[in-house]
Amino acid sequence: MTTSAVTTGPLRRVPVQGRSVARVQRMLDACAEIVDEVGYEGLTTTLLAERAEVAIGSVYQFFPDKRAIVQALTLRNMEAYLERLANRFGSGTFADWWEGVDAGIDEYIEMHRTVPGFRTLHFGDVVDVHLLDEERDNNAVIAEQLARLLVEQFHVADEPRLRFALEIAVEAADALIKLAFRRRTEGDERVLAEAKALIREYLHRHVSV
């Protein structure tokens, strides 16, 4: 899966020309393939350059090290996840906020199944729990973005307890979804169903409209 935008956070130099943008995207695509094959520890900049068919100098032109490459890939995945959710929310097919929460879980599961590198890296916790933000945990960043979408799309009350509840929900859902994919390559449907039921029941007690 490739998006046209390039996240600028960990980049040494922001690509401007089309060829440079395409080169960086090839590096991120290669990174995703490699971490699925050999994990983060097996990833090297040399291996990535070979897979992306770029000179090693091109890698270091944009990224200082492999952590920065993985960080850029993780940010790209987060943007893709939020874009997928926004598109589903914008379709106007959800009657209530909890259907939006279900959609959030469904998209997370689907990305595990279809997006290269995602089931290995998730939102970066394999590398660093602060990969998305220096001060907050990766899942806290995701919870905040989900809160924003719920407030905007379903007029859920924007309260501190909403963000706290979503942080708990994201942590719980993340752990259970990882369990499901450890049990079965495509995810254990029984575990996934229990995860959705647990999160819905929990949030019903904490979300106000």
Coordinates of C-alpha atoms in Angstrom, one line a residue:
M1 CA 0.0 0.0 0.0
T2 CA 1.4 3.4 -1.0
T3 CA 0.3 6.9 -0.4
S4 CA 1.2 9.9 -2.5
A5 CA 2.3 12.0 0.5
V6 CA 5.6 11.7 2.3
T7 CA 5.7 12.2 6.0
T8 CA 8.3 14.8 6.8
G9 CA 8.9 14.0 10.5
P10 CA 12.0 11.8 10.4
L11 CA 13.3 12.9 7.0
R12 CA 16.7 14.6 6.8
R13 CA 15.6 16.2 3.6
V14 CA 12.0 16.6 2.2
P15 CA 11.7 15.3 -1.3
V16 CA 10.2 17.9 -3.6
Q17 CA 10.6 16.5 -7.2
G18 CA 8.4 13.7 -8.3
R19 CA 11.3 11.3 -8.8
S20 CA 12.6 12.0 -5.2
V21 CA 9.1 11.4 -3.8
A22 CA 8.8 8.1 -5.7
R23 CA 12.3 7.1 -4.5
V24 CA 11.4 7.6 -0.9
Q25 CA 8.2 5.7 -1.3
R26 CA 10.1 2.8 -2.8
M27 CA 12.3 2.8 0.3
L28 CA 9.3 2.7 2.6
D29 CA 7.7 -0.1 0.5
A30 CA 11.0 -2.0 0.7
C31 CA 11.2 -1.4 4.4
A32 CA 7.7 -2.9 4.9
E33 CA 8.6 -6.0 2.9
I34 CA 11.9 -6.6 4.7
V35 CA 10.5 -6.2 8.2
D36 CA 7.8 -8.8 7.4
E37 CA 10.5 -11.2 6.2
V38 CA 13.3 -10.7 8.8
G39 CA 11.9 -8.3 11.5
Y40 CA 13.2 -5.0 12.6
E41 CA 16.5 -6.5 13.9
G42 CA 17.2 -8.0 10.5
L43 CA 16.6 -4.7 8.6
T44 CA 19.7 -2.9 7.4
T45 CA 20.1 0.2 5.2
T46 CA 22.2 -1.9 2.8
L47 CA 19.5 -4.5 2.4
L48 CA 16.9 -1.8 2.0
A49 CA 18.9 0.0 -0.7
E50 CA 19.2 -3.3 -2.6
R51 CA 15.5 -4.0 -2.3
A52 CA 14.4 -0.5 -3.3
E53 CA 17.0 -0.4 -6.1
V54 CA 18.6 2.8 -5.0
A55 CA 22.1 3.7 -4.1
I56 CA 23.0 3.5 -0.4
G57 CA 23.9 7.2 -0.6
S58 CA 20.2 7.9 -1.6
V59 CA 19.1 6.2 1.6
Y60 CA 21.3 8.4 3.8
Q61 CA 20.4 11.5 1.8
F62 CA 16.9 11.2 3.3
F63 CA 17.2 9.1 6.4
P64 CA 20.0 9.1 9.1
D65 CA 19.4 5.4 10.1
K66 CA 17.0 2.5 9.9
R67 CA 15.0 3.7 12.9
A68 CA 14.1 6.9 10.9
I69 CA 13.0 4.8 8.0
V70 CA 10.7 2.7 10.1
Q71 CA 9.4 5.9 11.8
A72 CA 8.5 7.3 8.4
L73 CA 6.8 4.1 7.5
T74 CA 4.9 4.0 10.7
L75 CA 3.7 7.6 10.3
R76 CA 2.6 6.8 6.7
N77 CA 0.6 3.8 8.1
M78 CA -1.0 6.0 10.7
E79 CA -2.0 8.6 8.1
A80 CA -3.4 5.8 5.9
Y81 CA -5.4 4.4 8.9
L82 CA -6.9 7.8 9.7
E83 CA -7.7 8.4 6.1
R84 CA -9.5 5.1 5.8
L85 CA -11.5 5.9 8.9
A86 CA -12.3 9.4 7.8
N87 CA -13.6 8.0 4.5
R88 CA -15.8 5.5 6.2
F89 CA -17.1 8.0 8.7
G90 CA -17.8 10.5 5.8
S91 CA -19.9 8.0 4.0
G92 CA -22.7 8.7 6.5
T93 CA -23.7 5.0 6.9
F94 CA -23.1 4.9 10.7
A95 CA -26.1 5.5 12.9
D96 CA -24.2 5.7 16.2
W97 CA -20.7 6.3 17.5
W98 CA -20.1 2.7 18.5
E99 CA -20.5 1.7 14.8
G100 CA -17.6 4.1 14.2
V101 CA -15.6 2.4 16.9
D102 CA -16.3 -1.0 15.3
A103 CA -15.1 0.5 12.0
G104 CA -11.9 1.6 13.7
I105 CA -11.3 -1.9 14.9
D106 CA -12.2 -3.4 11.5
E107 CA -9.7 -1.1 9.7
Y108 CA -7.0 -2.0 12.2
I109 CA -7.6 -5.7 11.6
E110 CA -7.7 -5.2 7.8
M111 CA -4.4 -3.4 7.8
H112 CA -2.9 -6.3 9.7
R113 CA -4.1 -8.5 6.8
T114 CA -3.3 -6.4 3.8
V115 CA -0.7 -3.7 4.5
P116 CA 2.9 -5.0 4.2
G117 CA 4.9 -4.4 7.4
F118 CA 1.9 -3.5 9.5
R119 CA 1.5 -6.7 11.4
T120 CA 5.2 -6.6 12.3
L121 CA 5.5 -2.9 13.2
H122 CA 1.9 -2.0 14.2
F123 CA 2.1 1.6 15.1
G124 CA 5.8 1.4 16.0
D125 CA 5.8 -0.2 19.5
V126 CA 8.1 -2.9 18.3
V127 CA 10.8 -0.3 17.8
D128 CA 10.0 2.4 20.3
V129 CA 6.8 3.1 22.2
H130 CA 7.4 6.8 21.5
L131 CA 8.0 6.4 17.7
L132 CA 5.1 8.5 16.7
D133 CA 5.6 11.2 19.4
E134 CA 8.6 11.9 21.6
E135 CA 6.4 12.6 24.7
R136 CA 3.4 10.3 24.3
D137 CA 3.0 6.5 23.8
N138 CA 2.2 5.5 20.2
N139 CA -1.3 4.2 21.3
A140 CA -2.0 7.5 23.1
V141 CA -1.4 9.3 19.8
I142 CA -3.9 6.9 18.1
A143 CA -6.4 7.3 20.9
E144 CA -6.3 11.1 20.5
Q145 CA -6.9 10.9 16.8
L146 CA -9.8 8.5 17.3
A147 CA -11.3 10.9 19.9
R148 CA -11.0 13.8 17.4
L149 CA -12.8 11.7 14.7
L150 CA -15.6 10.7 17.1
V151 CA -16.1 14.3 18.3
E152 CA -16.2 15.6 14.7
Q153 CA -18.3 12.9 13.1
F154 CA -20.7 11.8 15.9
H155 CA -20.7 14.9 18.2
V156 CA -19.5 12.8 21.2
A157 CA -18.9 15.0 24.2
D158 CA -15.3 16.2 24.0
E159 CA -14.2 15.4 27.6
P160 CA -10.9 14.3 29.3
R161 CA -12.6 11.0 30.2
L162 CA -13.2 10.3 26.5
R163 CA -9.5 10.4 25.7
F164 CA -8.7 8.4 28.8
A165 CA -11.3 5.8 28.0
L166 CA -10.0 5.6 24.4
E167 CA -6.5 5.1 25.6
I168 CA -7.6 2.1 27.6
A169 CA -9.7 0.8 24.7
V170 CA -6.8 1.2 22.2
E171 CA -4.4 -0.6 24.5
A172 CA -6.8 -3.5 25.1
A173 CA -7.8 -3.8 21.5
D174 CA -4.2 -3.7 20.4
A175 CA -3.2 -6.5 22.8
L176 CA -6.2 -8.7 21.8
I177 CA -5.7 -8.2 18.1
K178 CA -2.0 -9.1 18.4
L179 CA -3.1 -12.3 20.2
A180 CA -5.5 -13.1 17.4
F181 CA -2.8 -12.8 14.8
R182 CA -0.3 -14.8 16.9
R183 CA -2.9 -17.6 16.9
R184 CA -3.8 -17.5 13.2
T185 CA -2.1 -15.9 10.2
E186 CA -5.3 -14.2 9.2
G187 CA -6.4 -13.5 12.8
D188 CA -8.4 -15.8 15.1
E189 CA -12.0 -14.7 14.5
R190 CA -13.2 -15.7 18.0
V191 CA -10.6 -13.5 19.6
L192 CA -11.4 -10.6 17.2
A193 CA -15.1 -10.9 18.0
E194 CA -14.4 -10.9 21.7
A195 CA -12.2 -7.9 21.3
K196 CA -14.9 -5.9 19.6
A197 CA -17.5 -6.9 22.2
L198 CA -15.2 -6.0 25.1
I199 CA -14.3 -2.6 23.7
R200 CA -17.9 -1.7 22.8
E201 CA -19.1 -2.7 26.3
Y202 CA -16.3 -0.8 28.0
L203 CA -16.8 2.4 26.0
H204 CA -20.6 2.4 26.4
R205 CA -19.9 3.0 30.1
H206 CA -17.6 6.0 29.5
V207 CA -18.7 7.8 26.3
S208 CA -21.3 10.6 26.5
V209 CA -23.2 12.0 23.6

